[in-house]
């Protein structure tokens, strides 16, 4: 598990506010997550 600094989490929250549409380019270690999967950010938690 990656642990981000408070500053990094704050930047992620600024970049990806609730409602932001995102598209998955790639992901390691998660089955069933195809490239191109789209979603909407609900929130960025303290883990980033």
Coordinates of N, CA and C in Angstrom, one line a residue:
X1 N 0.8 -1.2 0.0 CA 0.0 0.0 0.0 C 0.9 1.2 0.0
X2 N 0.5 2.2 -0.9 CA 1.3 3.4 -0.9 C 0.7 4.4 0.1
X3 N 1.6 5.1 0.8 CA 1.1 6.1 1.8 C 1.6 7.5 1.2
X4 N 0.6 8.3 1.0 CA 0.9 9.7 0.5 C 1.0 10.7 1.6
X5 N 1.8 11.7 1.4 CA 2.0 12.8 2.3 C 0.7 13.6 2.4
X6 N 0.5 14.4 3.4 CA -0.7 15.3 3.5 C -0.8 16.2 2.3
X7 N 0.4 16.7 1.9 CA 0.5 17.6 0.8 C 0.0 17.0 -0.5
X8 N 0.4 15.8 -0.7 CA 0.0 15.0 -1.9 C -1.5 14.8 -1.9
X9 N -2.0 14.4 -0.8 CA -3.5 14.2 -0.7 C -4.2 15.5 -1.0
X10 N -3.7 16.6 -0.4 CA -4.3 17.9 -0.7 C -4.3 18.3 -2.1
X11 N -3.2 18.0 -2.8 CA -3.1 18.3 -4.3 C -4.1 17.4 -5.0
X12 N -4.2 16.1 -4.7 CA -5.2 15.2 -5.3 C -6.6 15.7 -5.1
X13 N -6.9 16.2 -4.0 CA -8.3 16.7 -3.7 C -8.6 18.0 -4.6
X14 N -7.5 18.8 -4.8 CA -7.7 20.0 -5.6 C -7.9 19.6 -7.1
X15 N -7.1 18.6 -7.5 CA -7.2 18.1 -8.9 C -8.4 17.3 -9.2
X16 N -8.9 16.6 -8.3 CA -10.1 15.7 -8.5 C -11.2 16.0 -7.5
X17 N -11.9 17.1 -7.6 CA -13.0 17.4 -6.7 C -14.2 16.5 -7.1
X18 N -15.1 16.4 -6.1 CA -16.3 15.5 -6.4 C -17.0 16.0 -7.7
X19 N -17.4 15.0 -8.4 CA -18.0 15.2 -9.7 C -17.1 15.2 -10.9
X20 N -15.8 15.1 -10.7 CA -14.8 15.0 -11.8 C -15.0 13.7 -12.5
X21 N -15.1 13.7 -13.8 CA -15.1 12.5 -14.6 C -13.7 12.0 -14.8
X22 N -13.5 10.6 -14.7 CA -12.2 10.1 -14.9 C -12.3 8.8 -15.8
X23 N -11.1 8.5 -16.4 CA -11.1 7.3 -17.3 C -9.8 6.5 -16.9
X24 N -10.0 5.2 -16.7 CA -8.8 4.4 -16.3 C -8.0 4.0 -17.5
X25 N -6.7 4.4 -17.3 CA -5.7 4.0 -18.4 C -5.1 2.6 -18.1
X26 N -4.7 2.4 -16.9 CA -4.2 1.0 -16.6 C -4.2 0.9 -15.0
X27 N -4.2 -0.4 -14.6 CA -4.2 -0.6 -13.2 C -3.6 -2.0 -12.9
X28 N -2.7 -2.2 -12.0 CA -2.1 -3.4 -11.7 C -2.7 -4.0 -10.5
X29 N -2.9 -5.3 -10.5 CA -3.4 -6.0 -9.3 C -4.9 -6.0 -9.0
X30 N -5.7 -5.5 -9.9 CA -7.1 -5.5 -9.8 C -7.8 -6.2 -10.9
X31 N -8.4 -7.3 -10.7 CA -9.1 -8.0 -11.8 C -10.4 -7.3 -12.1
X32 N -10.8 -7.4 -13.3 CA -12.1 -6.8 -13.7 C -12.1 -5.3 -13.8
X33 N -11.0 -4.7 -14.0 CA -10.9 -3.3 -14.2 C -10.3 -3.1 -15.6
X34 N -11.2 -3.1 -16.6 CA -10.7 -2.9 -18.0 C -10.2 -1.5 -18.3
X35 N -9.2 -1.4 -19.2 CA -8.8 -0.1 -19.7 C -10.0 0.6 -20.3
X36 N -10.1 1.9 -20.1 CA -11.2 2.7 -20.6 C -12.4 2.8 -19.7
X37 N -12.3 2.1 -18.6 CA -13.4 2.2 -17.6 C -13.6 3.6 -17.1
X38 N -14.8 4.1 -17.1 CA -15.0 5.5 -16.7 C -15.8 5.6 -15.4
X39 N -15.6 6.7 -14.7 CA -16.3 6.9 -13.5 C -16.4 8.3 -13.1
X40 N -17.0 8.6 -11.9 CA -17.1 9.9 -11.4 C -16.6 9.9 -10.0
X41 N -15.7 10.9 -9.7 CA -15.1 11.0 -8.3 C -16.2 11.4 -7.3
X42 N -16.3 10.6 -6.2 CA -17.2 11.0 -5.2 C -16.4 11.8 -4.1
X43 N -15.2 11.4 -3.8 CA -14.3 12.1 -2.8 C -12.9 11.4 -2.9
X44 N -12.0 12.2 -2.4 CA -10.6 11.6 -2.2 C -10.4 11.5 -0.7
X45 N -10.2 10.2 -0.2 CA -10.1 10.0 1.2 C -8.7 10.3 1.7
X46 N -8.4 10.2 3.0 CA -7.2 10.5 3.6 C -6.0 9.7 3.1
X47 N -6.3 8.5 2.5 CA -5.2 7.7 1.9 C -4.8 8.2 0.5
X48 N -5.6 9.1 -0.1 CA -5.3 9.6 -1.4 C -6.0 8.7 -2.5

